[in-house]
XYZ file of C-alpha atoms in Angstrom:
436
model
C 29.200 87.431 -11.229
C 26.886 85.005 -12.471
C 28.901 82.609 -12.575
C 29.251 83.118 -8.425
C 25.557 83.147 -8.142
C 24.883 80.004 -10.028
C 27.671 78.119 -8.277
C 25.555 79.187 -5.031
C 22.183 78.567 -6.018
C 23.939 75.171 -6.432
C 25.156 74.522 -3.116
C 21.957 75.346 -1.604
C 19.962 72.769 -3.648
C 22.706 69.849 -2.475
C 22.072 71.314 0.747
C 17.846 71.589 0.866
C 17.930 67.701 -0.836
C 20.099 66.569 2.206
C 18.093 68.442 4.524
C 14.446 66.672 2.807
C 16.172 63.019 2.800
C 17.298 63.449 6.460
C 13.449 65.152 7.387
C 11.489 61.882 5.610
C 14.137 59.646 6.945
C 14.073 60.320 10.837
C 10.948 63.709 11.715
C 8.415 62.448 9.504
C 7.955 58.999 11.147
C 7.444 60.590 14.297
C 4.167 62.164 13.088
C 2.055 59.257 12.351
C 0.934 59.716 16.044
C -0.605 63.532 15.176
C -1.843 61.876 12.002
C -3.694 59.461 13.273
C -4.946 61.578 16.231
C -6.175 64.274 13.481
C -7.717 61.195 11.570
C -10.090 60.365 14.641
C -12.935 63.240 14.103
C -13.713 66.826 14.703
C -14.771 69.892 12.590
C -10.960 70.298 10.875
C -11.172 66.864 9.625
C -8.823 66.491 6.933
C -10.561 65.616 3.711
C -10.393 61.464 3.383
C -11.444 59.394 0.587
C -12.189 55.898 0.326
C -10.398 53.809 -2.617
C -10.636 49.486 -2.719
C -8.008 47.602 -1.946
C -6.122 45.579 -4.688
C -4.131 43.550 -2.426
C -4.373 43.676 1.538
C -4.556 39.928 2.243
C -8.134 38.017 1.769
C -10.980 39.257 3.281
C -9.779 43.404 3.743
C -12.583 45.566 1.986
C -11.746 49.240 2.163
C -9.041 51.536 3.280
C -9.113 55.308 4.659
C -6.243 57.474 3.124
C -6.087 60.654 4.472
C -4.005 63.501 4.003
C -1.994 65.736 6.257
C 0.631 68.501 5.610
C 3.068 67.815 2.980
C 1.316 65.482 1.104
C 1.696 62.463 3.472
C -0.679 59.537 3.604
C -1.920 57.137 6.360
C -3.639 53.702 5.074
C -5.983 52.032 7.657
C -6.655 48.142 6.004
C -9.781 46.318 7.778
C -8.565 42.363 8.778
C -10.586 40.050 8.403
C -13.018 38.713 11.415
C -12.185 34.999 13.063
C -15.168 33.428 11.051
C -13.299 34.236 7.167
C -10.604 32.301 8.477
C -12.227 29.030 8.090
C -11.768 29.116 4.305
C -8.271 29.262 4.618
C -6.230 26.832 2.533
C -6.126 23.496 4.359
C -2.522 21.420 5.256
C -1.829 19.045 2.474
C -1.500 16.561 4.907
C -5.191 16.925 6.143
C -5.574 17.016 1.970
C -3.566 14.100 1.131
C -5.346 11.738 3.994
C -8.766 13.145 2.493
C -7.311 11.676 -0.815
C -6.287 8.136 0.600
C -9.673 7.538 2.151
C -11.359 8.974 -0.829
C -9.630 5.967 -2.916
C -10.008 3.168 0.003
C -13.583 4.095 -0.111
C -13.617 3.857 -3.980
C -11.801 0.637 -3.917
C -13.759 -0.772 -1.343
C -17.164 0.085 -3.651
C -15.708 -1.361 -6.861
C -14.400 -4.476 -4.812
C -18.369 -4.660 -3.410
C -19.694 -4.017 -7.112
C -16.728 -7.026 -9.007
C -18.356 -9.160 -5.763
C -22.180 -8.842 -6.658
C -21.075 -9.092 -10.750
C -19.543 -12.476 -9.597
C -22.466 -13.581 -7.474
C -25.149 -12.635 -10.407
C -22.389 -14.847 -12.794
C -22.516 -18.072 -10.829
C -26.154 -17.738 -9.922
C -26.777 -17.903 -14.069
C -24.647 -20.545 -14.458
C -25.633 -22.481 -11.374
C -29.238 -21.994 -13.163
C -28.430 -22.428 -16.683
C -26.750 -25.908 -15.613
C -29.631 -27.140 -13.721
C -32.096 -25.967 -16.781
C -29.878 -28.262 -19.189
C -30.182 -31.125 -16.826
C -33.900 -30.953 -16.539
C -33.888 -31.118 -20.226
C -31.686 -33.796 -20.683
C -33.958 -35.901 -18.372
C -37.211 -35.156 -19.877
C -35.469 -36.388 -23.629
C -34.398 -39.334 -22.038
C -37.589 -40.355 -20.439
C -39.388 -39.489 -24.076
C -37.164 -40.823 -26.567
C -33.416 -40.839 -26.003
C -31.925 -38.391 -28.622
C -28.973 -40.546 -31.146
C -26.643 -37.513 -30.814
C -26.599 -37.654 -27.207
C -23.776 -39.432 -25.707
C -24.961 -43.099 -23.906
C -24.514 -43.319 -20.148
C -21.513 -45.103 -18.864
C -22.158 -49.101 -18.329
C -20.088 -49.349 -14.819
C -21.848 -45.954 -12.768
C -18.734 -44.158 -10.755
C -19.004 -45.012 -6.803
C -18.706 -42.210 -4.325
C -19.457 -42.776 -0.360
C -22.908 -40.970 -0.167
C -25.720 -42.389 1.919
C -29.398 -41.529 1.780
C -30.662 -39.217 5.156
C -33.570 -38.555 5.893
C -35.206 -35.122 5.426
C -35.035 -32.506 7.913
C -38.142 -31.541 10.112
C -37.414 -27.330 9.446
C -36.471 -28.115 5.738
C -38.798 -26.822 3.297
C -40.584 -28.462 0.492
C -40.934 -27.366 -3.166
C -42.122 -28.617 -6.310
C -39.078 -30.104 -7.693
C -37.837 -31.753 -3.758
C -40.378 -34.987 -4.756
C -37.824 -36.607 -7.329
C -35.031 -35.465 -5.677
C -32.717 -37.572 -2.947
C -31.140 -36.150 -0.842
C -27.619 -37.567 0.328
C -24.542 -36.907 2.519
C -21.400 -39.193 3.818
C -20.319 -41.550 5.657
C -19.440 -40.212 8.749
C -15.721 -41.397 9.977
C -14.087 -39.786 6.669
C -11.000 -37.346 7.022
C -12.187 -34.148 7.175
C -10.471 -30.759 6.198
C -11.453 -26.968 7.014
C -10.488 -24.820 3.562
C -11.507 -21.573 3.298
C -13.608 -20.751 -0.224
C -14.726 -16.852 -1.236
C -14.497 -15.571 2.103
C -15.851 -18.501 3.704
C -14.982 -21.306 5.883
C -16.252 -24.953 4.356
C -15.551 -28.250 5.327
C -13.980 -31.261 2.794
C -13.210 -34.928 3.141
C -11.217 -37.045 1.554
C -12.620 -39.928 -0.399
C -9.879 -42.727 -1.706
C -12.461 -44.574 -2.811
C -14.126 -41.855 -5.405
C -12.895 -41.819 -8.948
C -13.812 -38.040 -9.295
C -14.207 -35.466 -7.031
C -17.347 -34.637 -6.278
C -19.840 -31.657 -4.855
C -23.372 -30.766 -3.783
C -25.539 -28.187 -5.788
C -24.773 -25.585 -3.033
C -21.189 -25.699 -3.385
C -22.305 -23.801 -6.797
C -21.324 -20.459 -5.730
C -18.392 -20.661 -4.538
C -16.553 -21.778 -7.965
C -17.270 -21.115 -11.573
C -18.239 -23.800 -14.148
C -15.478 -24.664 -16.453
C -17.112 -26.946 -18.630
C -20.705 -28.166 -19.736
C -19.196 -31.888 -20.538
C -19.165 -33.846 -17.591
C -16.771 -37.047 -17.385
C -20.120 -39.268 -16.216
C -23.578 -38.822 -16.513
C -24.414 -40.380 -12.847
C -22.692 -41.554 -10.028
C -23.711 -44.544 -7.559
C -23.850 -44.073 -4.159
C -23.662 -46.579 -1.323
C -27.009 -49.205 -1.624
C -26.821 -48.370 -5.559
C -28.075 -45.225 -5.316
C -27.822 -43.165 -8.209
C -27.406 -39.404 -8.509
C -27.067 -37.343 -11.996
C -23.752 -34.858 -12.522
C -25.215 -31.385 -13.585
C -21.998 -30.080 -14.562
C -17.884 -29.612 -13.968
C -16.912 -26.644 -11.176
C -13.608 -25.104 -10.438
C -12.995 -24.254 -6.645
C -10.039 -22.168 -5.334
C -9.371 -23.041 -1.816
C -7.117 -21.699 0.511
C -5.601 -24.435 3.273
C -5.155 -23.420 7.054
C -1.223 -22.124 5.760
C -2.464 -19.924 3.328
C -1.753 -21.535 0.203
C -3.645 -22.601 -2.947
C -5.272 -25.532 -3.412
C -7.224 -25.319 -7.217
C -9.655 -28.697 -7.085
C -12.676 -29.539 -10.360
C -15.320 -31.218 -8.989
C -18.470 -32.829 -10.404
C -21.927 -31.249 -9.291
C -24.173 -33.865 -8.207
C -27.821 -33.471 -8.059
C -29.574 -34.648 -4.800
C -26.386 -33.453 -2.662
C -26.431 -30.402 -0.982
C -23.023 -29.601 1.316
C -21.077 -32.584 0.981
C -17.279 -32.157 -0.704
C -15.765 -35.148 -1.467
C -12.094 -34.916 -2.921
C -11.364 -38.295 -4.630
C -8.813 -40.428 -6.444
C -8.317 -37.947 -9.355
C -6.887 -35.144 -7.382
C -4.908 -37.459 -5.363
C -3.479 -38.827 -8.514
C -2.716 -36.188 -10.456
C -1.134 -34.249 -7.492
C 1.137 -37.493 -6.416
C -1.115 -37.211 -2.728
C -0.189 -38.827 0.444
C -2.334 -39.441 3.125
C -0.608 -39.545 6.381
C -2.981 -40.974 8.980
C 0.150 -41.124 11.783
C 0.484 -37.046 11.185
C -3.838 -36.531 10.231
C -2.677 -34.600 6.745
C -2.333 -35.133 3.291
C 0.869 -34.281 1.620
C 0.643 -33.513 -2.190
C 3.014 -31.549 -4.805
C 1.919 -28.436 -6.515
C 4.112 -27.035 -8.764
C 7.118 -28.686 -7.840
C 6.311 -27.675 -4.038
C 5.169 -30.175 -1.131
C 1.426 -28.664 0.311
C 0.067 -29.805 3.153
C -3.693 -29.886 3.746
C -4.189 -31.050 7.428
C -7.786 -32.968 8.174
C -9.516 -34.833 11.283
C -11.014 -37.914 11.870
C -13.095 -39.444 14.351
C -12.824 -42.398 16.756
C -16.388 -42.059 17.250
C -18.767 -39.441 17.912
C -16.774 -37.071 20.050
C -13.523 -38.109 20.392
C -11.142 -36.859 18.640
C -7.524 -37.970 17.668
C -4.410 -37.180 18.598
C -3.543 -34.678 15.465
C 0.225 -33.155 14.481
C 0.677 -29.519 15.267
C 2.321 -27.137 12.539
C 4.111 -23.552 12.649
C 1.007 -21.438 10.871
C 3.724 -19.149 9.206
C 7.054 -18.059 9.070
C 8.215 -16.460 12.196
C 10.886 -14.730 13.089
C 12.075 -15.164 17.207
C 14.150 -11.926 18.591
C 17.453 -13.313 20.812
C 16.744 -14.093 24.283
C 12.800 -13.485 24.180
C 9.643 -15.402 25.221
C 7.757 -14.835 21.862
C 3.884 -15.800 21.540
C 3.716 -18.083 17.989
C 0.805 -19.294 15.706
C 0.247 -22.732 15.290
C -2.135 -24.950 12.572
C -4.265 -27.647 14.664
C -6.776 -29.637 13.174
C -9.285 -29.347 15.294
C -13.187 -28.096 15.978
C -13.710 -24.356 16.489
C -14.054 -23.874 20.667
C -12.315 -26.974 21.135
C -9.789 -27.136 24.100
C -6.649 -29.538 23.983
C -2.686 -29.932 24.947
C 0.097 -29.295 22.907
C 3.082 -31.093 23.619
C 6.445 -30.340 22.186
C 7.984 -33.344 20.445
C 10.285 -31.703 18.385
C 13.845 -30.043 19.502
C 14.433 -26.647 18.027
C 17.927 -25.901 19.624
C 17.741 -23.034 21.576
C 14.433 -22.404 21.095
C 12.042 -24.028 23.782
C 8.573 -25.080 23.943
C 6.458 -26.114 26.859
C 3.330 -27.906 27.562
C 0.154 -25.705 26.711
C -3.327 -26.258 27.465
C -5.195 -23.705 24.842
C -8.292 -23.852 22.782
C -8.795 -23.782 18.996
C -9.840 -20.858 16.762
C -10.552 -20.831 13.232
C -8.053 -24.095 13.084
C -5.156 -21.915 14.934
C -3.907 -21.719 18.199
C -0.902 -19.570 20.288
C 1.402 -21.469 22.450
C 4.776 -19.459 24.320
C 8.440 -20.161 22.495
C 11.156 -18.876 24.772
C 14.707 -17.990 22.395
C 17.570 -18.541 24.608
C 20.540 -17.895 22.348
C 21.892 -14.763 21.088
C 20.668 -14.370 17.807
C 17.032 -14.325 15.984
C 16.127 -17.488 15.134
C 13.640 -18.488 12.498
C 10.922 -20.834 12.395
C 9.611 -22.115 8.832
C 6.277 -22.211 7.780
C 4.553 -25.964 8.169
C 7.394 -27.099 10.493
C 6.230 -29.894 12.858
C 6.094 -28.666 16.644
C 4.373 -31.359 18.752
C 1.221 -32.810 18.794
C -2.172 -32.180 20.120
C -4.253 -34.228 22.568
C -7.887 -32.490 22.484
C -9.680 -32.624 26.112
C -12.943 -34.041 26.822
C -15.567 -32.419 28.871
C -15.442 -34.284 31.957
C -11.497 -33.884 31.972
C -10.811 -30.583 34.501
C -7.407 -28.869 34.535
C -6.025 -27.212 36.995
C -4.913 -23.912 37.129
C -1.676 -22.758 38.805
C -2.731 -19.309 40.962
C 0.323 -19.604 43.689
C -1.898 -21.241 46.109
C 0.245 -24.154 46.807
C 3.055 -22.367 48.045
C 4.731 -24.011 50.878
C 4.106 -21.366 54.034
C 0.182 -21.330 52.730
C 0.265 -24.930 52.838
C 1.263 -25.677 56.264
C -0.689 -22.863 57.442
C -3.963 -25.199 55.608
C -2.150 -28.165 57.785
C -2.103 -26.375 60.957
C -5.785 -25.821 60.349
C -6.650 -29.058 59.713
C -5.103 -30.371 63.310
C -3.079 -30.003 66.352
C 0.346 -30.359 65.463
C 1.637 -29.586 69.062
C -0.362 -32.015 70.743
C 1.610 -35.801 70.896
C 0.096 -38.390 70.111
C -0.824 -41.339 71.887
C 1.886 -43.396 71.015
C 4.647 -40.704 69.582
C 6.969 -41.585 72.015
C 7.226 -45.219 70.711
C-alpha cells in the first residue's frame, strides 16, 4: 500500500512541475499589464523598494521593483535624457582626422620653429663675418699683422659698377666708407628660387669666382672663413673686400638643384654674379641661340634658362621648355606647363617649332607667371603619349605695349558681315556705269 501511494504522490509532482513550466511559460506574461496597472498608485500599493542599478546602459540611475502575487518582479530602468548623449564615444573616423590635423599642426610648428633656428644661425654668422672683417681692416690700417696672409698682387675682376645712392635709402654710421655697387646691365639673367624665395642671377664669363652681395647672406650658410681673395676689382678699378665664402641651394624654373659657393663682397647689396668657376667645374654651356645654360651635375645635363636684353624693354626671342613630365590621355586636348624666360606679367606668343607626332600644338598668345605659362596640346592618336621634362616646344616672341591682338569672339562670321556691308551702302541701287 505504500508503495501505491508513493508511486502517486509521484505522478502528481511530474504533473504540478508541467503544469508551473507551462503557467510561467505562456499565463504569467500576460500579467505584466495588471502589474504595471497595480504599480501606478492607490492605497493597496504593493510594497516597492528602490535598489541601484549595476548595469542598465550609461546614464540609468534607479529602478522600481515591485512585487505582485507569486513572487514576480517588474523593473522600470530610467534612460537617459538627449543632453547625456553628447558624451557618447565618438567615430574613429571623426578620431583619426582629429589625429592627422593634430600632427599637420605639430609639423607645421616644428617646421616654423627649425625656420626661425635657421634664420637666428645665419644672422650670427652673417654678423660674426662682418665683425672679422672690420677687424682685419683696422690691423691693416695700424700695422699689418706677419701671420696674416698678403693680399693677392693681380685683384680678381668682376663686372660691378659704382651707382649712385638711392633718395629713400637710409644712412648709418658705417654707409660713409662703404660703396655701393651693382652690374652692368645687358648680362644674362636667371630667376632661381632660394629659401622660399624668388631671386634673380646673372651670368658673368668674365668673373673668376662667383660672387654675392651682403644681403644674399641669409639665404645660404657660410662654409668657410678662408676666402680665395681678399678683394675684388670692379669696373674703373674699383675695389671691394670678400667678407667670407657662402653656400646657396637654388632651385631652377624645372625644379632641380643647382648647389653654387659664392664670395660675399662688401659694398654689394643684391647683385649675384655666377662666374667662370662654376662654369668650369660644371663643364657649362651658354647657349645664346636657345637663352640657357647647359651644365652637367652628376652625370646629368641641367638646364638653367636666363634673359637678356636688346635694350631697355625689349626682350628676345627666348626657347620654350616642357616645365615637367606630362602625361597626354589618347585623343584629348590637354592644358600643359611650359618654362619661359620671361618677366612676371609679361605677355608674348608661343610658336610651335617642334613636331611631336600626334601630338599638336598651336599658336598661343598667353602671359607669364612665376617664369611658367599654359598653352593647349591636342593628342590625336590612340594611346597616352608622354612628354619629357625640359623638352624643347617652340619659342617665345614677348609683345610690346603698343602691339594689340585681336581677339576671335565669332563676329566675323560671314551672314554678320554682309549684314555690316548692307549697312554701309545700297547694294540694290546700280551704279552709274554698272552696265559697262
Amino acid at each position: 500500500m505504500k508503495d501505491v501511494l508513493k508511486e502517486l504522490r509521484d505522478e502528481a509532482e511530474v504533473r504540478d512541475g508541467g503544469r508551473a513550466a507551462r503557467y510561467v511559460a505562456t499565463v504569467r506574461p500576460t500579467r505584466a499589464a495588471d502589474r504595471s496597472d497595480e504599480v501606478r498608485g492607490g492605497d493597496d500599493e504593493p510594497t516597492r523598494r528602490k535598489m541601484p542599478v549595476v548595469s542598465a546602459g550609461k546614464g540609468a540611475r534607479m529602478i522600481d521593483v515591485s512585487t505582485t502575487g507569486e513572487g514576480a518582479s517588474s523593473t522600470k530602468t530610467e534612460q537617459p535624457t538627449k543632453t547625456e548623449n553628447v558624451n557618447k564615444p565618438k567615430p574613429k573616423c571623426a578620431k583619426r582626422a582629429q589625429v592627422r590635423k593634430r600632427e599637420a599642426a605639430q609639423e607645421q610648428e616644428q617646421q616654423r620653429l627649425a625656420g626661425d633656428a635657421l634664420q637666428r644661425r645665419r644672422r650670427y654668422d652673417a654678423d660674426e663675418a662682418l665683425r672679422r672683417l672690420k677687424n682685419r681692416q683696422q690691423r691693416s690700417a695700424e700695422s699689418r699683422d706677419p701671420d696674416e696672409p698678403a693680399q693677392t698682387q693681380e685683384p680678381v675682376r668682376v663686372s660691378l659698377v659704382q651707382r649712385a645712392r638711392k633718395a629713400n635709402e637710409v644712412l648709418t654710421n658705417d654707409d660713409d666708407a662703404v660703396v655701393y655697387v651693382g652690374t652692368d646691365d645687358g648680362l644674362p639673367t636667371a630667376v632661381m628660387d632660394v629659401s622660399g624665395a624668388r631671386r634673380t642671377v646673372k651670368f658673368d664669363s668674365g668673373a673668376r669666382y662667383t660672387v654675392a652681395g651682403t644681403n644674399w647672406m641669409e639665404y645660404g650658410d657660410r662654409v668657410s672663413c678662408t676666402t680665395p681673395v681678399d678683394f675684388v676689382e670692379g669696373i674703373g678699378g674699383l675695389l671691394l673686400d670678400v667678407i667670407g665664402v657662402w653656400r646657396f641651394v637654388m632651385l631652377n624654373v624645372f625644379g632641380e638643384t643647382v648647389t653654387v659657393d659664392a664670395c660675399i663682397v662688401q659694398g654689394c647689396n643684391e647683385e649675384f654674379l655666377i662666374g667662370v668657376d662654376f662654369m668650369k667645374s660644371h663643364e657649362a654651356v651658354m647657349d645664346f641661340k636657345q637663352n640657357e645654360l647647359r651644365y652637367r651635375n652628376d652625370e646629368r645635363t641641367g638646364v638653367i634658362p636666363f634673359r637678356t636684353f636688346e635694350g631697355p624693354t625689349n626682350g628676345r626671342i627666348a626657347a620654350v621648355r616642357m616645365a615637367r613630365k606630362t602625361y597626354l590621355t589618347s585623343r584629348s586636348v590637354t592644358p600643359i606647363e611650359v618654362a619661359v624666360v620671361a618677366e612676371d606679367g609679361e605677355k608674348g606668343v608661343f610658336i610651335p617649332t617642334t613636331k611631336l607626332g600626334s601630338v599638336m600644338l598651336a599658336t598661343t598668345v598667353t602671359k607669364v607667371q612665376n617664369g611658367r605659362t599654359w598653352i593647349p596640346a591636342v593628342n590625336g592618336s590612340e594611346e597616352r603619349v608622354k612628354l619629357p621634362s625640359k623638352k624643347i616646344l617652340g619659342t617665345w616672341v614677348p609683345l610690346d605695349e603698343d602691339v594689340a591682338v585681336l581677339g576671335v569672339n565669332g563676329e566675323l562670321e560671314h551672314s554678320k558681315l554682309r549684314s555690316w556691308l548692307n549697312e554701309l551702302s545700297d547694294s540694290h541701287t546700280p551704279l552709274d556705269n554698272e552696265d559697262e
